[in-house]
Every structure is written in structure tokens, then in C-alpha cells.
Coordinates of C-alpha atoms in Angstrom, one line a residue:
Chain A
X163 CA -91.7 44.0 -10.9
X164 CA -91.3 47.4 -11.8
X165 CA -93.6 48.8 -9.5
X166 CA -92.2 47.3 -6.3
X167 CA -88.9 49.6 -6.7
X168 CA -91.8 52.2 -7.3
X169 CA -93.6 51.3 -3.6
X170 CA -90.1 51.2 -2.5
X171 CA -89.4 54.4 -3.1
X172 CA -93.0 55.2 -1.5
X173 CA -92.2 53.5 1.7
X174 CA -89.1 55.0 2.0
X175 CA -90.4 58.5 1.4
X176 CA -93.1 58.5 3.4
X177 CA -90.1 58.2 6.2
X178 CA -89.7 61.9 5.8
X179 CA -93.4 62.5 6.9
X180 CA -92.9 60.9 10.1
X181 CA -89.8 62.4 10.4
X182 CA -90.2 64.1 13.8
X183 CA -91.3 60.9 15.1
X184 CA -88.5 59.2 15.5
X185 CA -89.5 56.2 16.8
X186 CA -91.9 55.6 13.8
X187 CA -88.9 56.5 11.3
X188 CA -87.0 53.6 12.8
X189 CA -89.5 51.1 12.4
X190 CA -90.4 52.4 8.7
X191 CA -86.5 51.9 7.6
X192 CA -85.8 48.8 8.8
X193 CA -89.6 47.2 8.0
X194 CA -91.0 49.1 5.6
X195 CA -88.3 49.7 3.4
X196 CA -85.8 46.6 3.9
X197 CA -88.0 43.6 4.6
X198 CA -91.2 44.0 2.8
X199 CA -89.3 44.3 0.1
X200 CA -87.5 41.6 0.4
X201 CA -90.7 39.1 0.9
X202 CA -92.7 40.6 -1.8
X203 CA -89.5 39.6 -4.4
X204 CA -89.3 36.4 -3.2
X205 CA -92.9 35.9 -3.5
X206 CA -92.7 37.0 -6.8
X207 CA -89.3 35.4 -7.4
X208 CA -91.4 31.8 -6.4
X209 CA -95.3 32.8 -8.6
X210 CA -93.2 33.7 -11.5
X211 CA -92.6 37.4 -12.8
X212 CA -95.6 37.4 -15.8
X213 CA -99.6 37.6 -14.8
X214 CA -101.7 35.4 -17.0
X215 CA -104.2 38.2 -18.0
X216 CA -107.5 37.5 -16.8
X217 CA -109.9 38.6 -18.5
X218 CA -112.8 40.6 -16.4
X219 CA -114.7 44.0 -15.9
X220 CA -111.8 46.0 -15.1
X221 CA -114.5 49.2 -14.6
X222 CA -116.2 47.8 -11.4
X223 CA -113.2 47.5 -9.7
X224 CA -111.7 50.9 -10.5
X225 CA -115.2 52.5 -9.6
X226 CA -115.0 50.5 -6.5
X227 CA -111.7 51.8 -5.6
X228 CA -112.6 55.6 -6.5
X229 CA -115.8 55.3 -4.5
X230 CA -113.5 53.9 -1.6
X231 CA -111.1 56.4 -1.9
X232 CA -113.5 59.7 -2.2
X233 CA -115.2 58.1 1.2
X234 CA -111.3 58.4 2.8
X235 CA -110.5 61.4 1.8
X236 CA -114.2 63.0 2.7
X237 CA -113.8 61.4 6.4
X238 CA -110.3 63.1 6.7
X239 CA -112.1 66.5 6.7
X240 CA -113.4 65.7 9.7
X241 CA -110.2 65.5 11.6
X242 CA -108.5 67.6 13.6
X243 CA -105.8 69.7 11.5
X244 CA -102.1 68.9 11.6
X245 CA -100.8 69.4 14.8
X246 CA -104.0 71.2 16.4
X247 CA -103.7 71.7 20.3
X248 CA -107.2 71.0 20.5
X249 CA -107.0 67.7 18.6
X250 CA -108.6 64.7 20.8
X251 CA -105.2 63.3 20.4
X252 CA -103.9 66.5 22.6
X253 CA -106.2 66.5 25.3
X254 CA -106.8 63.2 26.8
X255 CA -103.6 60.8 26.9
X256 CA -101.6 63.1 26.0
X257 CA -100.2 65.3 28.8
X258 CA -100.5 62.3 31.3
X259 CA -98.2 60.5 29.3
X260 CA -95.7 63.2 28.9
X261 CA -96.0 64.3 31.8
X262 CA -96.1 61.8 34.3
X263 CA -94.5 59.1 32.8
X264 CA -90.8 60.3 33.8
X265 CA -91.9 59.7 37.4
X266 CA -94.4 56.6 36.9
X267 CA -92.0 54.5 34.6
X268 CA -88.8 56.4 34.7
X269 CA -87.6 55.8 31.4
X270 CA -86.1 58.6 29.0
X271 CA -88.3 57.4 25.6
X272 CA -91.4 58.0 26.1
X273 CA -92.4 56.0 23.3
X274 CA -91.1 53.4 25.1
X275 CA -93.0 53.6 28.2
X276 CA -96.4 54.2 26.3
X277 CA -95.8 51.1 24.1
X278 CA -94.6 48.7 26.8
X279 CA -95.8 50.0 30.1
X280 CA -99.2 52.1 29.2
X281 CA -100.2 50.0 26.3
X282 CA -98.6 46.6 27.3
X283 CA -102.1 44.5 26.6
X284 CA -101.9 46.2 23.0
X285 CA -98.2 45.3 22.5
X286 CA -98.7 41.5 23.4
X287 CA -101.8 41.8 21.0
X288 CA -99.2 42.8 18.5
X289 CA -96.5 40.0 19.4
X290 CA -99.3 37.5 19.2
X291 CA -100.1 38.3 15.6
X292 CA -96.8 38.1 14.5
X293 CA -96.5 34.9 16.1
X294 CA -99.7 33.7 14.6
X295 CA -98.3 34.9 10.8
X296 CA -94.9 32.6 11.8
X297 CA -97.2 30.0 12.6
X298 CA -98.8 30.3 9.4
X299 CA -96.3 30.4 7.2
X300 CA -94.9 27.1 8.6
X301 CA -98.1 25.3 8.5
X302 CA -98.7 26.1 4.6
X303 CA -94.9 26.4 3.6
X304 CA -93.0 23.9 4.9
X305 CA -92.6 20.4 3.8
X306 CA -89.9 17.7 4.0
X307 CA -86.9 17.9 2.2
X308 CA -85.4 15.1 0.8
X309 CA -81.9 14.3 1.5
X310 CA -80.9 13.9 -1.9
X311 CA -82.6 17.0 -3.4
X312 CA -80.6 18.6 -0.2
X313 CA -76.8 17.3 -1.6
X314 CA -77.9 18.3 -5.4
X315 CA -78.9 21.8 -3.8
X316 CA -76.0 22.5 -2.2
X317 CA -73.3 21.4 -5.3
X318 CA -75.6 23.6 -7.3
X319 CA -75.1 26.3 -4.7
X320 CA -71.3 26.0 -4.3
X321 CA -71.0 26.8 -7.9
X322 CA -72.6 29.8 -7.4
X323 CA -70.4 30.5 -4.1
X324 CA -67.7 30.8 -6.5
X325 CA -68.8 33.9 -7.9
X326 CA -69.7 36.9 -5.7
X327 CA -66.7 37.2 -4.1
X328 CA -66.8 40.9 -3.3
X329 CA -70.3 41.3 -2.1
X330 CA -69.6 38.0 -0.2
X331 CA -66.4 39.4 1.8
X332 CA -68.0 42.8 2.4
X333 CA -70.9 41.2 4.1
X334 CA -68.9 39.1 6.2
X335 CA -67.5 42.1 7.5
X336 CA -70.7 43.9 8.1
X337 CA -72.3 41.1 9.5
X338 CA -71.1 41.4 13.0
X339 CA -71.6 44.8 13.0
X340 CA -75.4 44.5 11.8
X341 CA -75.6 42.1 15.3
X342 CA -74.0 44.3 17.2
X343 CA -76.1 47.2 16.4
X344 CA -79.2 45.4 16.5
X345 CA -78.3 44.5 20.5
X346 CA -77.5 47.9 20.5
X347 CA -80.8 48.8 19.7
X348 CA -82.5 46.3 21.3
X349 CA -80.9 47.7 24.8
X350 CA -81.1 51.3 24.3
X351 CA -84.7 51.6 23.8
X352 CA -84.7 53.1 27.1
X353 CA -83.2 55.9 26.2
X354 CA -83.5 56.6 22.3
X355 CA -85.3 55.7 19.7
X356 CA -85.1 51.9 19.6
X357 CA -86.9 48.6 21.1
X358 CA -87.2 45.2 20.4
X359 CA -89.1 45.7 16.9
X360 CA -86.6 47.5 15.2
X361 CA -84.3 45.5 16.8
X362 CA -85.6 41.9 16.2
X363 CA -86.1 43.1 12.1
X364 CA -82.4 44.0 11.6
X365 CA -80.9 40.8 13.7
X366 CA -83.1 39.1 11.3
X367 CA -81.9 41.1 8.1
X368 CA -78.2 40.3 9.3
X369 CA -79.0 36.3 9.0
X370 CA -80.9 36.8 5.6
X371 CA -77.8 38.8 3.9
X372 CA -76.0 35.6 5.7
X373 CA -79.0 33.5 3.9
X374 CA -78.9 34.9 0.3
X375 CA -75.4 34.8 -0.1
X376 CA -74.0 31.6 1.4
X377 CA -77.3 30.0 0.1
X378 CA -79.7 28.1 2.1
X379 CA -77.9 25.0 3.0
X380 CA -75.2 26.5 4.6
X381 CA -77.0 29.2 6.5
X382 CA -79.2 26.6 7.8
X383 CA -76.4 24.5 9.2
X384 CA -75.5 27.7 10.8
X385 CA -79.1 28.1 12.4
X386 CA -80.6 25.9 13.5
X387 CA -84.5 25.9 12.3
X388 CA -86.0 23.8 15.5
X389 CA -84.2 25.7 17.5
X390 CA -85.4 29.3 15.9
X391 CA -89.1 28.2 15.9
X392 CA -88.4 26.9 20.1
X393 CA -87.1 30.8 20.2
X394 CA -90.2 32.0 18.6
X395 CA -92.4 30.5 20.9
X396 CA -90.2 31.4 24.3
X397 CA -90.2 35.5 22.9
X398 CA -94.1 35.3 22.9
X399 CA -94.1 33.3 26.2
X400 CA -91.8 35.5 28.1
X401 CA -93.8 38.3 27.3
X402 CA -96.5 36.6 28.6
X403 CA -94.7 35.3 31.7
X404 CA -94.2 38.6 32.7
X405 CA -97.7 39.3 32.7
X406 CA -98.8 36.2 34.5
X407 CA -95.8 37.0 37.1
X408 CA -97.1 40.4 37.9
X409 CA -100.7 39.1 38.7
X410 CA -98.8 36.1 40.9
X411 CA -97.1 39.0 42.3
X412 CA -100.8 40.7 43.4
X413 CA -100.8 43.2 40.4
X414 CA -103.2 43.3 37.1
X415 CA -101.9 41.5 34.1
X416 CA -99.0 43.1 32.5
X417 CA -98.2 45.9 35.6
X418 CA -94.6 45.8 36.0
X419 CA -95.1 48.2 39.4
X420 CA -95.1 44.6 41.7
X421 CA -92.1 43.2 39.8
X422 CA -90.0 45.0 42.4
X423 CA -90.2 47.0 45.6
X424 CA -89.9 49.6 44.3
X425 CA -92.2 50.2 41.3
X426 CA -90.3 52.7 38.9
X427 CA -87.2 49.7 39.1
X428 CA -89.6 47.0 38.3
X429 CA -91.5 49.3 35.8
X430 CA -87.9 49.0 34.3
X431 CA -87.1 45.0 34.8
X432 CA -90.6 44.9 33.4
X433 CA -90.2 46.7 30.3
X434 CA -86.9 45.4 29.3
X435 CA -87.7 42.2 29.7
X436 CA -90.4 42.1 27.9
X437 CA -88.9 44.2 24.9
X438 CA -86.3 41.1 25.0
X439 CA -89.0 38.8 24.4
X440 CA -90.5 41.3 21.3
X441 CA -87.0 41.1 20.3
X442 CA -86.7 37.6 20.2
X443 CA -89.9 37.0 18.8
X444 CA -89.9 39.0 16.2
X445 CA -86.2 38.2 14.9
X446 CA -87.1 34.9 14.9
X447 CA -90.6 35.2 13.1
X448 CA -89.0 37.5 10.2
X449 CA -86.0 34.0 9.7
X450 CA -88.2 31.4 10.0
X451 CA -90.9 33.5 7.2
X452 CA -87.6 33.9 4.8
X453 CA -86.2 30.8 5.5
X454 CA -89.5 28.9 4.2
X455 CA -89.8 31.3 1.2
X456 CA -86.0 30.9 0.4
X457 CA -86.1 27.1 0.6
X458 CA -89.3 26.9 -1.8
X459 CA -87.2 29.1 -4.1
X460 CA -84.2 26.3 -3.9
X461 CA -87.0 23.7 -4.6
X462 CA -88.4 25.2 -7.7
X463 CA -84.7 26.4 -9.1
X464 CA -83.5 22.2 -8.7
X465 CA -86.7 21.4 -10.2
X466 CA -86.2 23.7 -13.8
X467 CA -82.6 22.4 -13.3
X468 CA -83.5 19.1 -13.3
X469 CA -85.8 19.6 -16.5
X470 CA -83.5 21.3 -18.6
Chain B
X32 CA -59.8 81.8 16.0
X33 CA -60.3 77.8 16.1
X34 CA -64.0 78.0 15.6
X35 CA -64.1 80.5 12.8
X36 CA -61.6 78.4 10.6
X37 CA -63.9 74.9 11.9
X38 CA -66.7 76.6 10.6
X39 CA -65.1 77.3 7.3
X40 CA -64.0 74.4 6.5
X41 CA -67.0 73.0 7.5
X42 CA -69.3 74.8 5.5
X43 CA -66.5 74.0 2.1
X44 CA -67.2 70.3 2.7
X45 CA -70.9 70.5 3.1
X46 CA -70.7 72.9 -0.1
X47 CA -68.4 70.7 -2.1
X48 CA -70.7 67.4 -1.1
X49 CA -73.9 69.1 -2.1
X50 CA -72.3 70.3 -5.5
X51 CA -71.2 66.7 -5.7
X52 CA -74.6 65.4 -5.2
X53 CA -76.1 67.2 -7.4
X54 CA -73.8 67.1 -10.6
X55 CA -74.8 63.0 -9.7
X56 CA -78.2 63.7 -9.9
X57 CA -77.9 65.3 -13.2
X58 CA -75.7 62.8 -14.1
X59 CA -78.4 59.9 -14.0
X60 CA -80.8 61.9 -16.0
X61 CA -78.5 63.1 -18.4
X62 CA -76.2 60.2 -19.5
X63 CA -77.3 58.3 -22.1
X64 CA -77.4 54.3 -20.8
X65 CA -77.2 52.2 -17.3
X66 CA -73.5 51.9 -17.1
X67 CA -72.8 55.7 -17.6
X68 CA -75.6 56.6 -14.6
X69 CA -73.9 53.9 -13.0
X70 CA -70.6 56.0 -12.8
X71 CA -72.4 58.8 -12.2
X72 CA -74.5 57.2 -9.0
X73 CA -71.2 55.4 -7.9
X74 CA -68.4 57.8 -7.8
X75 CA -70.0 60.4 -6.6
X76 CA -71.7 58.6 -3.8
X77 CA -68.8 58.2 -2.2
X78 CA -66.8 61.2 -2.3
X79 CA -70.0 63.5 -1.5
X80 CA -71.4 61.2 1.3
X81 CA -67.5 61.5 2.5
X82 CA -67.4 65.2 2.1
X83 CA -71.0 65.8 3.7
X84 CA -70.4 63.6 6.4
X85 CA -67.0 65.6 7.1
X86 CA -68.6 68.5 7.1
X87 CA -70.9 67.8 9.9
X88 CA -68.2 66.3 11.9
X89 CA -66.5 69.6 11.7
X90 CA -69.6 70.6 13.6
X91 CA -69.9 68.8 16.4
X92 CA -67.5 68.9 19.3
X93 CA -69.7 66.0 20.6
X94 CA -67.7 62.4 20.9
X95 CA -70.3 59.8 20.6
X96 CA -72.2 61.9 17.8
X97 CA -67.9 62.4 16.0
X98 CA -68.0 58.4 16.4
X99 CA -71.6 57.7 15.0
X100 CA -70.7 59.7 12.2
X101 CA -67.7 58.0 11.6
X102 CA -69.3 54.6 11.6
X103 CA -71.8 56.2 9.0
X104 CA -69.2 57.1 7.0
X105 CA -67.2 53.6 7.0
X106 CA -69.9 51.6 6.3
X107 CA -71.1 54.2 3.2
X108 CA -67.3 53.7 2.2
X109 CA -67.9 49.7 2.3
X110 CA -71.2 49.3 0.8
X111 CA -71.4 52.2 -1.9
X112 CA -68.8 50.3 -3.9
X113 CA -70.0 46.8 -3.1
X114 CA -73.6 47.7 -4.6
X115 CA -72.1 49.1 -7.5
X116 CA -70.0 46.2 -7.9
X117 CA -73.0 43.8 -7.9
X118 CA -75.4 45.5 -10.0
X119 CA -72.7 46.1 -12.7
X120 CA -72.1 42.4 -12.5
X121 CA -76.0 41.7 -12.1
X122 CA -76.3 44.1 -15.1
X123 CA -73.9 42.4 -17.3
X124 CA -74.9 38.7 -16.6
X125 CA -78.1 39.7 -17.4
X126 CA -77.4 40.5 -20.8
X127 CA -77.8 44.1 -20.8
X128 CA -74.6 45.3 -22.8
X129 CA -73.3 49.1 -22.7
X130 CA -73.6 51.2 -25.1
X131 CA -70.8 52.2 -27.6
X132 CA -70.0 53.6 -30.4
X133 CA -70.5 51.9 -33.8
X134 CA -67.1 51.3 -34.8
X135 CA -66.3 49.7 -31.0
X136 CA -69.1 47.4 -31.0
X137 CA -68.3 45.2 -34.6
X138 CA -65.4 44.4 -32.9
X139 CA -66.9 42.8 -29.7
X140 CA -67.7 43.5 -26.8
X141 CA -64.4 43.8 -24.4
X142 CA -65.9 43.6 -21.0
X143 CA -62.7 44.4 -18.6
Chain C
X255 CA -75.1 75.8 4.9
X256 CA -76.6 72.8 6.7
X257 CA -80.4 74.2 5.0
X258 CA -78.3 74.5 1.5
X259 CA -77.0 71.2 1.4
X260 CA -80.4 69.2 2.8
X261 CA -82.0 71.4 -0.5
X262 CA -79.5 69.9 -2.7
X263 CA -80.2 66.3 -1.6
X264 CA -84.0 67.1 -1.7
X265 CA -83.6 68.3 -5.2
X266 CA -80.9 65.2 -5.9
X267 CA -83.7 62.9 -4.8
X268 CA -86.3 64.3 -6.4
X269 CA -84.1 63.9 -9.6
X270 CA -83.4 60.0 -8.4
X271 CA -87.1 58.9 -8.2
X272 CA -87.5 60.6 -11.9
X273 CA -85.3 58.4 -13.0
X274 CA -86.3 55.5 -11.0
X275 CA -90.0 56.2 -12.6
X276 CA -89.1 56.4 -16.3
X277 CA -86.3 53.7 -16.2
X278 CA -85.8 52.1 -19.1
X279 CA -84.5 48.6 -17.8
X280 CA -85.2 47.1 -14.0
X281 CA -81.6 47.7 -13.3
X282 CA -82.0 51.5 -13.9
X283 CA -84.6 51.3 -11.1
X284 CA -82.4 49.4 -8.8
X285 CA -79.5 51.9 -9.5
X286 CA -82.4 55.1 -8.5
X287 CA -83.6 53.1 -5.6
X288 CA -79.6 52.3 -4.3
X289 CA -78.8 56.3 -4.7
X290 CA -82.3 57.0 -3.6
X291 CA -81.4 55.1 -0.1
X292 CA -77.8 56.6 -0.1
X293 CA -79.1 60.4 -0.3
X294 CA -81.5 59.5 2.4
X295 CA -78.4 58.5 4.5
X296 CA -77.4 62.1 4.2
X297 CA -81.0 63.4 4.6
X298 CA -81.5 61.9 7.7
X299 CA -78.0 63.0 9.2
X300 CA -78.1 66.7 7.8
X301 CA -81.2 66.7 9.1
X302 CA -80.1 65.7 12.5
X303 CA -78.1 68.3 12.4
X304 CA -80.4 71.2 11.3
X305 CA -83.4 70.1 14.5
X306 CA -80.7 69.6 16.7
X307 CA -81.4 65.9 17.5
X308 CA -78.5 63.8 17.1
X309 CA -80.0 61.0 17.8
X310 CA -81.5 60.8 14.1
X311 CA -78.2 59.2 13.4
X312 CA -79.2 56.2 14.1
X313 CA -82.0 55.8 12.2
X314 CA -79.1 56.4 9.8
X315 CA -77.0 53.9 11.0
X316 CA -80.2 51.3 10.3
X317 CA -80.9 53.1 6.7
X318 CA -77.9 52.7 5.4
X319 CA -77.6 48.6 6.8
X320 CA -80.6 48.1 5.5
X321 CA -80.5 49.9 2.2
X322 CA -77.5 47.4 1.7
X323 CA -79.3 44.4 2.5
X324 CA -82.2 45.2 0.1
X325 CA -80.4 46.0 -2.8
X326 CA -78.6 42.9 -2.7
X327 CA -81.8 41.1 -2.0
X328 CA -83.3 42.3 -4.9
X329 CA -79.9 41.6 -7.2
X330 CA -80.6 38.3 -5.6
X331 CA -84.1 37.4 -6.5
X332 CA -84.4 39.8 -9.9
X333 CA -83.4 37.2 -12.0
X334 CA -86.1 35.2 -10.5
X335 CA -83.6 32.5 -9.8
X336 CA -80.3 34.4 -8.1
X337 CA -77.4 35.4 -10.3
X338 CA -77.2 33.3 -13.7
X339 CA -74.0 31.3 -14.2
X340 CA -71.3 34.1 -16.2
X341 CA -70.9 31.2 -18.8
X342 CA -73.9 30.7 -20.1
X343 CA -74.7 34.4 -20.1
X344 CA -71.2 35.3 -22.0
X345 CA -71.8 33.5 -25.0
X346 CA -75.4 34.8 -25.7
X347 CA -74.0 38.3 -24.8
X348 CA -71.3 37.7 -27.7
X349 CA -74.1 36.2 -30.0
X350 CA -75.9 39.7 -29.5
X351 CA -73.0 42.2 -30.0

């Protein structure tokens, strides 16, 4: 327990190191620091907050991670030095993708244009694992509720509605604004630092502050779950649509240039519509994850409730 | 004329929110339990984020960056005191009683 | 003046995570981490400022959102079962004084 505020803390100041980047900044803050955090206390919030101590050869293990480490730190001499013009990095990619990519995409983040447009295949890679870990979770966390345990749930959860009143008007005010910046994101990753990541994390982060403080029952009368999981599935899909429209269009597979006549407007149709479908995908992934943690929580709470 | 007395004033609130900041900082090393570095944290959170965030607005003739700053500002303004709120009650529920002086604490504790 | 005060916060922060490391109770580490994320609110904007990229204030926007969400996540699911009943919690506070 203690050392998770530690790895907080680590997480939120290796921000500063990627500090010029400010793309990677974004994504740290609203991941790194707000919903890992978040997951890793409500797994430890469902295992329980003691280890049993197990009793093994505690040696091998830290000689295993020394030997590990050593081997990191000896293949990082081999690497370029910070910010070296003749870094591999520099030469190749590089000055194609700052230079030309005004003209070839037209879109003001570069970022942007090499994540969607240059890198796309990589991207969907990325959209698809996210998906799969959604997938996951529902396959080994979800379960039936039963109606009854769902009434006793939610009287035990009114009582507690009845404190919290401060944090619980504060957030109502926030929460629009949360939304509202996350669209905001979402839609000006054209032009700064932004995209449907970051964006998809804090919509997410607005519903779980709505989640942990109205309590499950409530929030999931607001949301509907079949309806998040169909939403999960059409971000990945509309990704993929685009790709499969671009090769009925006579392109490749993900090349937004035939999406249009012209190809720097299609390069643009292209890219934001599939950072809608990151967007939705990964907003939807992050619910559905807390929502099957949260409601195992609820379980195991009625279930010390019930023996006590 | 204008931009001579912006600038001054400018550079008072950035000094007064970084004197702030840091009397906080010693604050929550110095004081002696959690609901003392709480005060410390909490009040001057607010005043030097206010006064910091003044300063740079002082700065700026920009619109959209006067406006960003001022949404930074109203949220720190919401949420600074909120937190505060809910780990002092957090805090307290949890047992974890303040720490006074001999004489105060036969009597009871008087949670206000 | 903008260097001076993104020094102070450095030094401010650095002064946080001390206290967020030795921490007697969890809610002393919650309290570093909460200030921790409201000086890096300040950070990000001052430093903005100083490289002449405004748009770093979003990041700051998302920092400060977010920072607000975790703590009260974490207020949440410290107790490992959400915020105990005041009741029960009174009377074994008065039992202790």
C-alpha cells in the first residue's frame, strides 16, 4: 500500500523527463498517473491489503534482478547520447516526417500525423490490444448478479450517499467540464497536443469519479454496460472500417490519401475518424475494466456485511 | 508606462506564490502530526496556486492562454478544498485522532 | 522571476516526496501525493511560460482533473472497503482518547 503512493509519485515525475514532448506528457498524466493508480487500488482493495509471507529463496530472485538490471544498463552505453544529431533516430524518419508531413497530411501536430497517418498499422495494433485486455477482463470478471444481492447493494449504498456531501457536489460540478474537455481533446489533436488516447482515458475518468461516488448501482443505471461493451467493439471496428474503405477505395490498407479527391482532405477525414474510433474504444475499455473491478468490490463488501 | 507596472505586479505575485509555496513545503516537514501538515498543504495551496497563477496572467496579453489560465485557476479553487475536506474526513473516520496537548485530550476529543 | 518561482516549486516538491517517503501514516502519503500533484499544476504552467509554449497548459488542465479524481479514488478504496460508516468509527475513536 505504501508503495503505490511511492510509484505514484514515480510516474508522475518521470512527466518532467518527457517534458518537451508534449504529447507523451499528456498521455503520462492522464494514464500513468490517474488510472493505473486507480486499478492497482482496487485490485488491492479486492486481494486484500496483507501478503501471506511465503516463504522462499529471496537471494535468487534479487540476483536475478541485479543481473537483469546490470545487462540494461550495459546495453544503454551503446546508445546514441541524449539528443545526438547523429543518433539513428535523427537520420532516417526523422526529417521526412518533419519535414514533409505539413504537405503530405496537413495537419499542425506532427505527432499526430506520425501516429495516425505514418504509423496507422501500429496504432490499430495498439487499439486491438486494448480491446483484447477489455475482452479479458469481461471473460474472467464478470458473472451474474443476482437481483436480490443488487437491492441489498444499493440500500447499503444509499447510506453511504448520505455522507460525502461536499466531495459529491463538487464533482457534479466538474463532471461536465471533465466531458467537455475530454471532446475538447479528442478534436484538437489536430492541432495540439491531444488525440483520442488521452481523450478516451479522461471521458473514462469522468464516469469513474461519477462511479465511486454515486456507487455502482446508480452509475450503472446511468450507463448502460451492453451498450458500452457494443461501443467498444464499433471504436475498434471503425478504425478498421476505415482501413478496409481505403483499400475498396483502390488504396493500401489504412491510406487515408483515396478517402477523398483530394488527398491532404482525406488524409484529414481519415485521421479524425479514426482517432474517434481510438477515442471510443479506449473510453469504453478503461469503464467496462473499472466497472467489473468495482462491482466485484460491491460483491465482496455485501458478502463481509452479510457475515458480520 | 502600462507594461512596466504589469510587470511589477506580476513579478510580486509570482514572488509572493513561491514564498507561499515554500513556507508550505516547510510546513509539512516541520509540523508535528497529519492534521497540522494538512493545514499547511491546504491553505497555502490555494492562495499560492491563486497568486502564481495571477502572476502569469499578468504576463500574457494572449486571450485564450488569459482564459486557460483562468479555468486552471477555478478548478484549483474547487478541488484544493474538496481534497482537503475528504482526507480530513477520511483521516478522522479512520481513527487517526490529532494530536493535542495533555490536558485537552482527558477531556475528549471535540471534533468540530 | 518566472526561473525563481519554478526553483521554489522544484525545491517545494522535492520537500513533498520527502515527506511522502518517510510518512508516518497512509494518509500523510496521500496528503504528499495531493500537494505533490497540485505543485505540478504550477510546474507545468510556469513552465509553459519559461519555453514559451502555451500550450503546456493543457496538460495542466488534464493534471489537475486527474490529480482530483485519483485522490478521491484512493480515499475511496484505502479503507479497502470505501469510507467506514462515522458511527461506528466515533465510538472506538472516543474509546481511544
Amino acid at each position: 500500500m505504501a508503495m503505490l503512493s511511492g510509484i505514484y509519485g514515480l510516474l508522475s515525475a518521470s512527466l518532467f523527463v518527457t517534458m518537451d514532448a508534449v504529447d507523451v506528457a499528456f498521455t503520462e498524466a492522464s494514464i500513468g498517473a490517474g488510472i493505473s493508480t486507480l486499478l492497482m487500488l482496487t485490485t488491492i482493495a479486492m486481494t486484500g491489503r496483507t501478503e501471506h509471507s511465503v516463504r522462499h529463496k529471496p537471494l535468487l530472485a534479487l540476483a536475478v534482478v541485479f543481473v537483469t538490471g546490470a545487462l540494461l544498463i550495459y546495453a544503454t552505453l551503446d546508445m546514441p547520447y541524449f539528443g545526438d544529431v547523429m543518433a539513428p533516430a535523427n537520420l532516417h524518419v526523422m526529417p521526412r516526417y518533419i519535414q514533409d508531413s505539413m504537405a503530405e497530411i496537413g495537419v499542425d501536430n506532427i505527432v499526430t500525423s506520425v501516429l495516425a497517418s505514418y504509423r496507422a498499422f501500429d496504432t490499430f495494433g495498439e487499439v486491438v490490444v486494448i480491446f483484447t485486455a477489455g475482452i479479458g477482463v469481461l471473460a474472467l470478471l464478470s458473472f451474474a448478479r443476482r437481483p436480490e444481492d443488487d437491492a441489498e447493494i444499493s440500500s447499503d449504498n444509499i447510506s453511504m450517499h448520505e455522507q460525502n456531501l461536499i466531495v459529491r457536489i463538487v464533482s457534479k460540478i466538474l463532471i461536465p467540464f471533465i466531458l467537455l474537455f475530454a471532446l475538447y481533446v479528442q478534436f484538437h489533436g489536430d492541432f495540439g497536443p491531444g488525440g483520442g488516447f488521452q481523450a478516451g482515458v479522461i471521458f473514462a475518468a469522468a464516469i469513474i469519479l461519477y462511479a465511486m461516488l454515486f456507487g455502482m448501482s446508480v452509475a450503472r443505471r446511468a450507463i448502460n454496460q451492453t451498450f458500452v461493451q457494443l461501443f467498444a467493439a464499433v471504436g475498434v471496428l471503425l478504425y478498421g472500417m476505415v482501413g478496409v474503405v481505403s483499400m475498396l477505395n483502390g488504396g493500401n490498407f489504412l491510406d487515408y490519401n483515396v478517402l477523398s479527391e483530394d488527398p491532404v482532405a482525406g488524409q484529414h477525414l481519415g485521421i479524425l475518424i479514426i482517432e474517434l474510433g481510438v477515442g471510443i474504444a479506449v473510453a469504453t475499455v478503461v469503464i467496462i475494466i473499472f466497472f467489473n473491478f468495482a462491482d466485484r468490490i460491491d460483491i465482496l463488501k455485501h458478502k463481509v456485511n452479510k457475515k458480520l | 508606462m502600462m507594461d512596466i507596472a504589469l510587470n511589477i505586479s506580476s513579478a510580486i505575485c509570482l514572488f509572493l506564490g513561491s514564498f507561499l509555496c515554500l513556507s508550505g513545503g516547510v510546513g509539512i516537514i516541520r509540523f508535528p502530526d497529519f492534521y497540522t501538515r494538512m493545514h499547511a498543504a491546504g491553505v497555502t495551496d490555494t492562495l499560492a496556486a491563486s497568486m502564481i497563477l495571477i502572476g502569469l496572467m499578468l504576463q500574457n496579453p494572449d486571450a485564450i492562454v488569459i482564459s486557460k489560465l483562468v479555468m486552471i485557476l477555478l478548478m484549483t479553487l474547487f478541488i484544493s478544498p474538496t481534497t482537503s475536506h475528504a482526507m480530513a474526513k477520511a483521516a478522522m473516520n479512520s481513527g487517526l485522532l490529532p494530536l493535542l496537548d495533555k490536558k485537552e485530550n482527558k477531556d475528549g476529543v471535540k471534533s468540530s | 522571476m518566472l526561473i525563481a518561482a519554478t526553483i521554489a516549486i522544484l525545491v517545494v516538491m522535492a520537500l513533498t516526496i520527502v515527506r511522502g517517503c518517510m510518512g508516518p501514516t497512509l494518509y500523510d502519503r496521500i496528503l504528499a501525493v495531493n500537494m505533490f500533484g497540485t505543485k505540478t499544476v504550477l510546474l507545468i504552467s510556469l513552465l509553459g511560460f519559461v519555453m514559451g509554449r502555451p500550450e503546456f497548459l493543457d496538460i495542466a488542465i488534464v493534471y489537475a482533473l486527474i490529480n482530483f479524481i485519483s485522490v478521491i479514488g484512493v480515499l475511496r478504496f484505502s479503507d479497502s472497503f470505501g469510507f467506514k460508516p462515522p458511527h461506528q468509527d466515533k465510538a472506538s475513536g472516543e474509546k481511544g482518547s
